[in-house]
mmCIF file of C-alpha atoms in Angstrom:
data_model
loop_
_atom_site.group_PDB
_atom_site.id
_atom_site.type_symbol
_atom_site.label_atom_id
_atom_site.label_comp_id
_atom_site.label_asym_id
_atom_site.label_seq_id
_atom_site.Cartn_x
_atom_site.Cartn_y
_atom_site.Cartn_z
ATOM 1 C CA MET A 1 184.070 155.621 93.134
ATOM 2 C CA ASN A 2 183.034 159.279 93.011
ATOM 3 C CA ILE A 3 181.432 158.689 89.605
ATOM 4 C CA PHE A 4 179.471 155.742 90.993
ATOM 5 C CA PHE A 5 178.035 157.726 93.906
ATOM 6 C CA HIS A 6 177.356 160.721 91.684
ATOM 7 C CA GLU A 7 175.390 158.569 89.238
ATOM 8 C CA LEU A 8 173.573 156.751 92.026
ATOM 9 C CA LYS A 9 172.535 160.079 93.482
ATOM 10 C CA ALA A 10 171.366 161.223 90.047
ATOM 11 C CA TYR A 11 169.184 158.089 89.773
ATOM 12 C CA ARG A 12 167.710 158.570 93.248
ATOM 13 C CA LYS A 13 164.544 160.375 92.176
ATOM 14 C CA SER A 14 163.988 157.995 89.257
ATOM 15 C CA THR A 15 164.476 154.951 91.502
ATOM 16 C CA ILE A 16 161.937 156.238 94.018
ATOM 17 C CA ILE A 17 159.376 157.022 91.325
ATOM 18 C CA TRP A 18 159.699 153.626 89.651
ATOM 19 C CA SER A 19 159.640 151.765 92.974
ATOM 20 C CA VAL A 20 156.500 153.562 94.161
ATOM 21 C CA SER A 21 154.810 153.114 90.783
ATOM 22 C CA LEU A 22 155.442 149.357 90.684
ATOM 23 C CA VAL A 23 154.284 148.985 94.283
ATOM 24 C CA LEU A 24 151.061 150.855 93.537
ATOM 25 C CA ILE A 25 150.375 148.711 90.460
ATOM 26 C CA ILE A 26 150.827 145.414 92.277
ATOM 27 C CA ALA A 27 148.845 146.677 95.293
ATOM 28 C CA LEU A 28 145.948 147.610 92.999
ATOM 29 C CA PHE A 29 145.897 144.240 91.245
ATOM 30 C CA MET A 30 146.359 142.150 94.379
ATOM 31 C CA SER A 31 143.443 143.947 96.016
ATOM 32 C CA PHE A 32 141.232 142.382 93.342
ATOM 33 C CA TYR A 33 142.277 138.811 94.156
ATOM 34 C CA PRO A 34 139.793 138.090 96.990
ATOM 35 C CA ALA A 35 136.894 138.978 94.663
ATOM 36 C CA PHE A 36 138.281 136.785 91.875
ATOM 37 C CA ALA A 37 138.823 133.853 94.237
ATOM 38 C CA LYS A 38 135.319 134.206 95.679
ATOM 39 C CA ASP A 39 133.600 134.136 92.267
ATOM 40 C CA ALA A 40 136.075 131.827 90.560
ATOM 41 C CA GLU A 41 133.509 129.818 88.594
ATOM 42 C CA ASP A 42 131.818 132.875 87.096
ATOM 43 C CA PHE A 43 135.108 134.457 86.084
ATOM 44 C CA GLN A 44 136.310 131.178 84.597
ATOM 45 C CA LYS A 45 133.249 130.968 82.348
ATOM 46 C CA ILE A 46 133.908 134.502 81.149
ATOM 47 C CA MET A 47 137.585 133.862 80.412
ATOM 48 C CA GLU A 48 136.830 130.610 78.602
ATOM 49 C CA GLY A 49 135.216 132.759 75.932
ATOM 50 C CA TYR A 50 138.580 134.242 74.986
ATOM 51 C CA PRO A 51 140.757 132.370 72.442
ATOM 52 C CA GLU A 52 143.537 130.322 74.029
ATOM 53 C CA ALA A 53 146.192 132.210 72.049
ATOM 54 C CA ILE A 54 145.055 135.506 73.553
ATOM 55 C CA ARG A 55 144.970 134.030 77.065
ATOM 56 C CA ASN A 56 148.532 132.787 76.638
ATOM 57 C CA ALA A 57 149.705 136.141 75.300
ATOM 58 C CA ILE A 58 148.519 138.034 78.387
ATOM 59 C CA GLY A 59 149.740 135.385 80.818
ATOM 60 C CA PHE A 60 146.308 134.001 81.684
ATOM 61 C CA ASN A 61 146.260 130.280 82.516
ATOM 62 C CA LEU A 62 142.875 128.766 83.322
ATOM 63 C CA GLY A 63 144.488 125.884 85.163
ATOM 64 C CA ASN A 64 145.935 127.997 87.969
ATOM 65 C CA PHE A 65 144.546 131.512 87.536
ATOM 66 C CA PHE A 66 142.416 131.387 90.684
ATOM 67 C CA THR A 67 145.338 130.477 92.931
ATOM 68 C CA ILE A 68 147.344 133.367 94.354
ATOM 69 C CA LEU A 69 150.376 132.491 92.212
ATOM 70 C CA GLY A 70 148.340 132.018 89.049
ATOM 71 C CA PHE A 71 146.551 135.315 89.578
ATOM 72 C CA TYR A 72 149.860 137.066 90.252
ATOM 73 C CA CYS A 73 151.101 136.069 86.786
ATOM 74 C CA PHE A 74 148.446 138.286 85.190
ATOM 75 C CA PRO A 75 149.609 141.677 86.574
ATOM 76 C CA LEU A 76 153.210 140.469 86.382
ATOM 77 C CA SER A 77 153.088 140.704 82.586
ATOM 78 C CA PHE A 78 152.328 144.433 82.835
ATOM 79 C CA ILE A 79 154.746 144.982 85.702
ATOM 80 C CA THR A 80 157.630 143.454 83.729
ATOM 81 C CA LEU A 81 156.746 145.814 80.886
ATOM 82 C CA CYS A 82 157.125 148.777 83.244
ATOM 83 C CA GLY A 83 160.322 147.323 84.687
ATOM 84 C CA ALA A 84 161.763 146.863 81.205
ATOM 85 C CA ILE A 85 161.118 150.535 80.462
ATOM 86 C CA GLN A 86 163.011 151.461 83.622
ATOM 87 C CA GLY A 87 165.959 149.254 82.654
ATOM 88 C CA MET A 88 166.038 150.529 79.068
ATOM 89 C CA ASN A 89 165.720 154.112 80.244
ATOM 90 C CA LEU A 90 168.675 153.732 82.611
ATOM 91 C CA GLY A 91 170.811 152.008 79.999
ATOM 92 C CA THR A 92 170.059 154.487 77.236
ATOM 93 C CA SER A 93 170.869 157.486 79.437
ATOM 94 C CA ILE A 94 174.201 156.150 80.733
ATOM 95 C CA VAL A 95 176.337 157.666 77.979
ATOM 96 C CA SER A 96 173.858 159.686 75.943
ATOM 97 C CA LYS A 97 173.115 162.142 78.755
ATOM 98 C CA GLU A 98 176.778 163.217 78.813
ATOM 99 C CA VAL A 99 176.618 163.985 75.095
ATOM 100 C CA ARG A 100 173.197 165.633 75.354
ATOM 101 C CA GLU A 101 174.208 167.804 78.323
ATOM 102 C CA LYS A 102 177.619 168.529 76.757
ATOM 103 C CA THR A 103 179.598 167.232 79.720
ATOM 104 C CA ALA A 104 181.234 164.210 78.022
ATOM 105 C CA ASP A 105 184.509 165.944 77.177
ATOM 106 C CA PHE A 106 184.755 167.419 80.697
ATOM 107 C CA LEU A 107 184.213 163.992 82.287
ATOM 108 C CA LEU A 108 186.851 162.309 80.147
ATOM 109 C CA THR A 109 189.506 164.925 80.972
ATOM 110 C CA LYS A 110 189.468 163.634 84.545
ATOM 111 C CA PRO A 111 192.231 161.190 85.603
ATOM 112 C CA VAL A 112 190.059 158.124 85.039
ATOM 113 C CA THR A 113 189.987 155.674 82.167
ATOM 114 C CA ARG A 114 186.989 155.150 79.918
ATOM 115 C CA PRO A 115 186.407 151.593 81.203
ATOM 116 C CA THR A 116 186.316 153.002 84.750
ATOM 117 C CA VAL A 117 183.748 155.614 83.750
ATOM 118 C CA LEU A 118 181.495 153.136 81.971
ATOM 119 C CA THR A 119 181.823 150.543 84.747
ATOM 120 C CA ALA A 120 180.897 153.072 87.435
ATOM 121 C CA LYS A 121 177.857 154.181 85.459
ATOM 122 C CA LEU A 122 176.785 150.581 84.840
ATOM 123 C CA MET A 123 177.144 149.677 88.493
ATOM 124 C CA ALA A 124 175.063 152.680 89.555
ATOM 125 C CA ALA A 125 172.276 151.663 87.165
ATOM 126 C CA PHE A 126 172.548 148.057 88.375
ATOM 127 C CA VAL A 127 172.232 149.101 92.029
ATOM 128 C CA SER A 128 169.247 151.282 91.148
ATOM 129 C CA LEU A 129 167.501 148.243 89.670
ATOM 130 C CA ILE A 130 168.385 146.119 92.709
ATOM 131 C CA ILE A 131 166.883 148.701 95.062
ATOM 132 C CA THR A 132 163.693 148.853 92.980
ATOM 133 C CA ASN A 133 163.370 145.068 92.979
ATOM 134 C CA ILE A 134 164.002 144.698 96.710
ATOM 135 C CA ILE A 135 161.252 147.196 97.501
ATOM 136 C CA TYR A 136 158.884 145.644 94.969
ATOM 137 C CA LEU A 137 159.540 142.080 96.139
ATOM 138 C CA ALA A 138 159.119 142.942 99.821
ATOM 139 C CA VAL A 139 155.763 144.626 99.215
ATOM 140 C CA THR A 140 154.600 141.812 96.920
ATOM 141 C CA ILE A 141 155.332 139.154 99.549
ATOM 142 C CA ILE A 142 153.482 141.125 102.217
ATOM 143 C CA LEU A 143 150.466 141.638 99.944
ATOM 144 C CA ALA A 144 150.393 137.976 98.905
ATOM 145 C CA PHE A 145 150.201 136.838 102.517
ATOM 146 C CA GLN A 146 147.519 139.417 103.211
ATOM 147 C CA VAL A 147 145.151 138.393 100.396
ATOM 148 C CA LYS A 148 145.881 134.650 100.055
ATOM 149 C CA SER A 149 143.014 132.193 100.344
ATOM 150 C CA ASP A 150 145.250 129.085 100.342
ATOM 151 C CA ASP A 151 148.867 128.276 101.083
ATOM 152 C CA PHE A 152 151.379 128.990 98.331
ATOM 153 C CA SER A 153 155.066 128.493 97.641
ATOM 154 C CA LEU A 154 157.099 131.531 98.676
ATOM 155 C CA LYS A 155 159.966 130.218 96.569
ATOM 156 C CA VAL A 156 157.832 130.286 93.415
ATOM 157 C CA LEU A 157 156.529 133.767 94.222
ATOM 158 C CA ILE A 158 160.096 135.028 94.509
ATOM 159 C CA MET A 159 161.090 133.292 91.272
ATOM 160 C CA LEU A 160 158.144 134.829 89.434
ATOM 161 C CA SER A 161 159.050 138.264 90.770
ATOM 162 C CA LEU A 162 162.694 137.862 89.757
ATOM 163 C CA THR A 163 161.671 137.523 86.118
ATOM 164 C CA MET A 164 161.235 141.305 86.081
ATOM 165 C CA PHE A 165 164.802 141.795 87.306
ATOM 166 C CA PHE A 166 166.223 139.486 84.641
ATOM 167 C CA ILE A 167 164.273 141.270 81.905
ATOM 168 C CA GLN A 168 165.428 144.617 83.260
ATOM 169 C CA LEU A 169 169.057 143.491 82.998
ATOM 170 C CA ILE A 170 168.560 142.513 79.368
ATOM 171 C CA PHE A 171 167.069 145.887 78.476
ATOM 172 C CA LEU A 172 169.677 147.706 80.558
ATOM 173 C CA ALA A 173 172.382 146.041 78.456
ATOM 174 C CA LEU A 174 170.561 146.810 75.200
ATOM 175 C CA GLY A 175 170.099 150.414 76.308
ATOM 176 C CA VAL A 176 173.789 150.841 77.121
ATOM 177 C CA MET A 177 174.766 149.446 73.734
ATOM 178 C CA MET A 178 172.353 151.812 71.999
ATOM 179 C CA SER A 179 173.635 154.806 73.983
ATOM 180 C CA VAL A 180 177.232 154.274 72.839
ATOM 181 C CA ILE A 181 176.391 153.383 69.232
ATOM 182 C CA VAL A 182 173.900 156.150 68.435
ATOM 183 C CA PRO A 183 175.799 159.481 68.105
ATOM 184 C CA LYS A 184 173.172 161.590 69.835
ATOM 185 C CA ILE A 185 169.896 160.547 71.460
ATOM 186 C CA LYS A 186 167.618 163.560 71.837
ATOM 187 C CA SER A 187 164.905 161.818 73.865
ATOM 188 C CA VAL A 188 165.848 158.840 76.035
ATOM 189 C CA LEU A 189 162.236 158.111 76.964
ATOM 190 C CA THR A 190 161.102 157.995 73.329
ATOM 191 C CA VAL A 191 163.838 155.531 72.391
ATOM 192 C CA SER A 192 163.161 153.425 75.494
ATOM 193 C CA LEU A 193 159.401 153.237 74.945
ATOM 194 C CA THR A 194 159.759 152.451 71.251
ATOM 195 C CA THR A 195 162.273 149.645 71.838
ATOM 196 C CA VAL A 196 160.490 148.064 74.788
ATOM 197 C CA PHE A 197 157.028 148.151 73.211
ATOM 198 C CA ALA A 198 158.422 146.739 69.967
ATOM 199 C CA PHE A 199 159.799 143.703 71.827
ATOM 200 C CA TYR A 200 156.633 143.453 73.927
ATOM 201 C CA PHE A 201 154.372 143.222 70.877
ATOM 202 C CA LEU A 202 156.763 140.828 69.175
ATOM 203 C CA GLY A 203 156.421 138.616 72.231
ATOM 204 C CA PHE A 204 152.639 139.039 72.175
ATOM 205 C CA PHE A 205 152.368 137.902 68.563
ATOM 206 C CA SER A 206 154.834 135.045 69.056
ATOM 207 C CA SER A 207 152.540 133.715 71.803
ATOM 208 C CA THR A 208 149.555 133.678 69.463
ATOM 209 C CA THR A 209 151.378 131.388 67.022
ATOM 210 C CA GLY A 210 152.380 128.864 69.676
ATOM 211 C CA GLU A 211 155.774 128.235 68.050
ATOM 212 C CA GLU A 212 158.461 127.642 70.675
ATOM 213 C CA ALA A 213 161.335 128.968 68.549
ATOM 214 C CA LYS A 214 159.688 132.383 68.177
ATOM 215 C CA ARG A 215 159.924 132.907 71.944
ATOM 216 C CA TYR A 216 163.617 133.718 71.471
ATOM 217 C CA ILE A 217 162.652 136.869 69.553
ATOM 218 C CA SER A 218 161.425 138.717 72.636
ATOM 219 C CA PRO A 219 162.953 138.750 76.142
ATOM 220 C CA PHE A 220 159.413 139.058 77.521
ATOM 221 C CA LYS A 221 158.815 135.421 76.567
ATOM 222 C CA TYR A 222 161.983 134.016 78.109
ATOM 223 C CA PHE A 223 160.169 133.286 81.359
ATOM 224 C CA ASP A 224 157.061 131.129 81.087
ATOM 225 C CA THR A 225 155.161 131.691 84.331
ATOM 226 C CA ALA A 226 153.155 128.469 83.949
ATOM 227 C CA TYR A 227 156.422 126.522 83.616
ATOM 228 C CA ILE A 228 157.893 128.236 86.686
ATOM 229 C CA ILE A 229 154.829 127.428 88.795
ATOM 230 C CA LYS A 230 154.775 123.800 87.663
ATOM 231 C CA HIS A 231 158.500 122.999 87.828
ATOM 232 C CA GLU A 232 159.721 125.594 90.352
ATOM 233 C CA SER A 233 162.590 126.434 88.016
ATOM 234 C CA PHE A 234 163.479 128.552 85.004
ATOM 235 C CA GLU A 235 163.962 127.195 81.505
ATOM 236 C CA ALA A 236 167.722 126.821 81.119
ATOM 237 C CA SER A 237 167.836 127.518 77.379
ATOM 238 C CA PHE A 238 166.145 130.890 77.785
ATOM 239 C CA LEU A 239 168.320 131.819 80.768
ATOM 240 C CA VAL A 240 171.358 131.136 78.585
ATOM 241 C CA ALA A 241 169.846 133.179 75.739
ATOM 242 C CA GLY A 242 169.280 136.110 78.092
ATOM 243 C CA ALA A 243 172.811 135.853 79.508
ATOM 244 C CA VAL A 244 174.286 135.787 76.003
ATOM 245 C CA ILE A 245 172.380 138.937 75.035
ATOM 246 C CA ILE A 246 173.584 140.745 78.174
ATOM 247 C CA ILE A 247 177.219 139.690 77.738
ATOM 248 C CA LEU A 248 177.351 140.528 74.025
ATOM 249 C CA ALA A 249 175.600 143.874 74.478
ATOM 250 C CA ILE A 250 177.874 144.944 77.355
ATOM 251 C CA ALA A 251 180.997 143.730 75.526
ATOM 252 C CA ALA A 252 179.962 145.644 72.408
ATOM 253 C CA SER A 253 179.317 148.731 74.540
ATOM 254 C CA TYR A 254 182.832 148.680 76.014
ATOM 255 C CA PHE A 255 184.401 148.022 72.612
ATOM 256 C CA VAL A 256 182.611 150.943 70.936
ATOM 257 C CA TYR A 257 182.979 153.323 73.892
ATOM 258 C CA LEU A 258 186.750 152.811 74.105
ATOM 259 C CA LYS A 259 187.164 153.753 70.430
ATOM 260 C CA LYS A 260 184.419 156.350 70.165
ATOM 261 C CA ASP A 261 185.287 159.953 69.348
ATOM 262 C CA ILE A 262 184.004 162.347 71.991
ATOM 263 C CA HIS A 263 183.261 165.751 70.500
ATOM 264 C CA ALA A 264 184.274 168.758 72.536
ATOM 265 C CA VAL A 265 181.749 171.488 73.279
#
């Protein structure tokens, strides 16, 4: 339990920074909504000039863009990108920071098992993400009610916002797996940015082709915002795909970590 609280305290500054950053981003975008809703026809003519593949890639849907939920989907694509970086950053640093700071051998001489250590670190990262999402969701709901021009479904707004949390969990799991497999990660941020942007652009290009199967390549495409708005539900097959990735990545992390040689300073 001491490890959990120690890690949670270590993530405190990072959690605050990410929470404030996401809140500022959504506040900036939502402040634009009244202007978009007021001049909907003019903006629609402008956006019709863009190819449909590009509109789909950036989460722009002409059918519902000028509703509060449809408009929210546009900044959400960038917000999930930021959230994924947070998740990947947390996951990648879980084990690698002990190696980088040369404290791994000291930690493992304590009367705790390796599964206990890894579980405590994972739980601290998980709680950090939960705190970020609670703050973000609360502010988003308040802003949506402040700028709305028509009634909207609060349930759908929450579901759309939760897509960031699900994507964060996937990248958290991938980051943990990478941190235990790679012997020494010199720069966590570099690895996180490279991995997240690689998947983001893979998702971007898969959207331009329109092939459904290619959506499985990138976690960013597991949650179709237009589908969520229309059906008020997630696509089960992609939820399963995301869960499988998380389970396999975490299982692989425990397997490797339990057998990994920890070099003494």
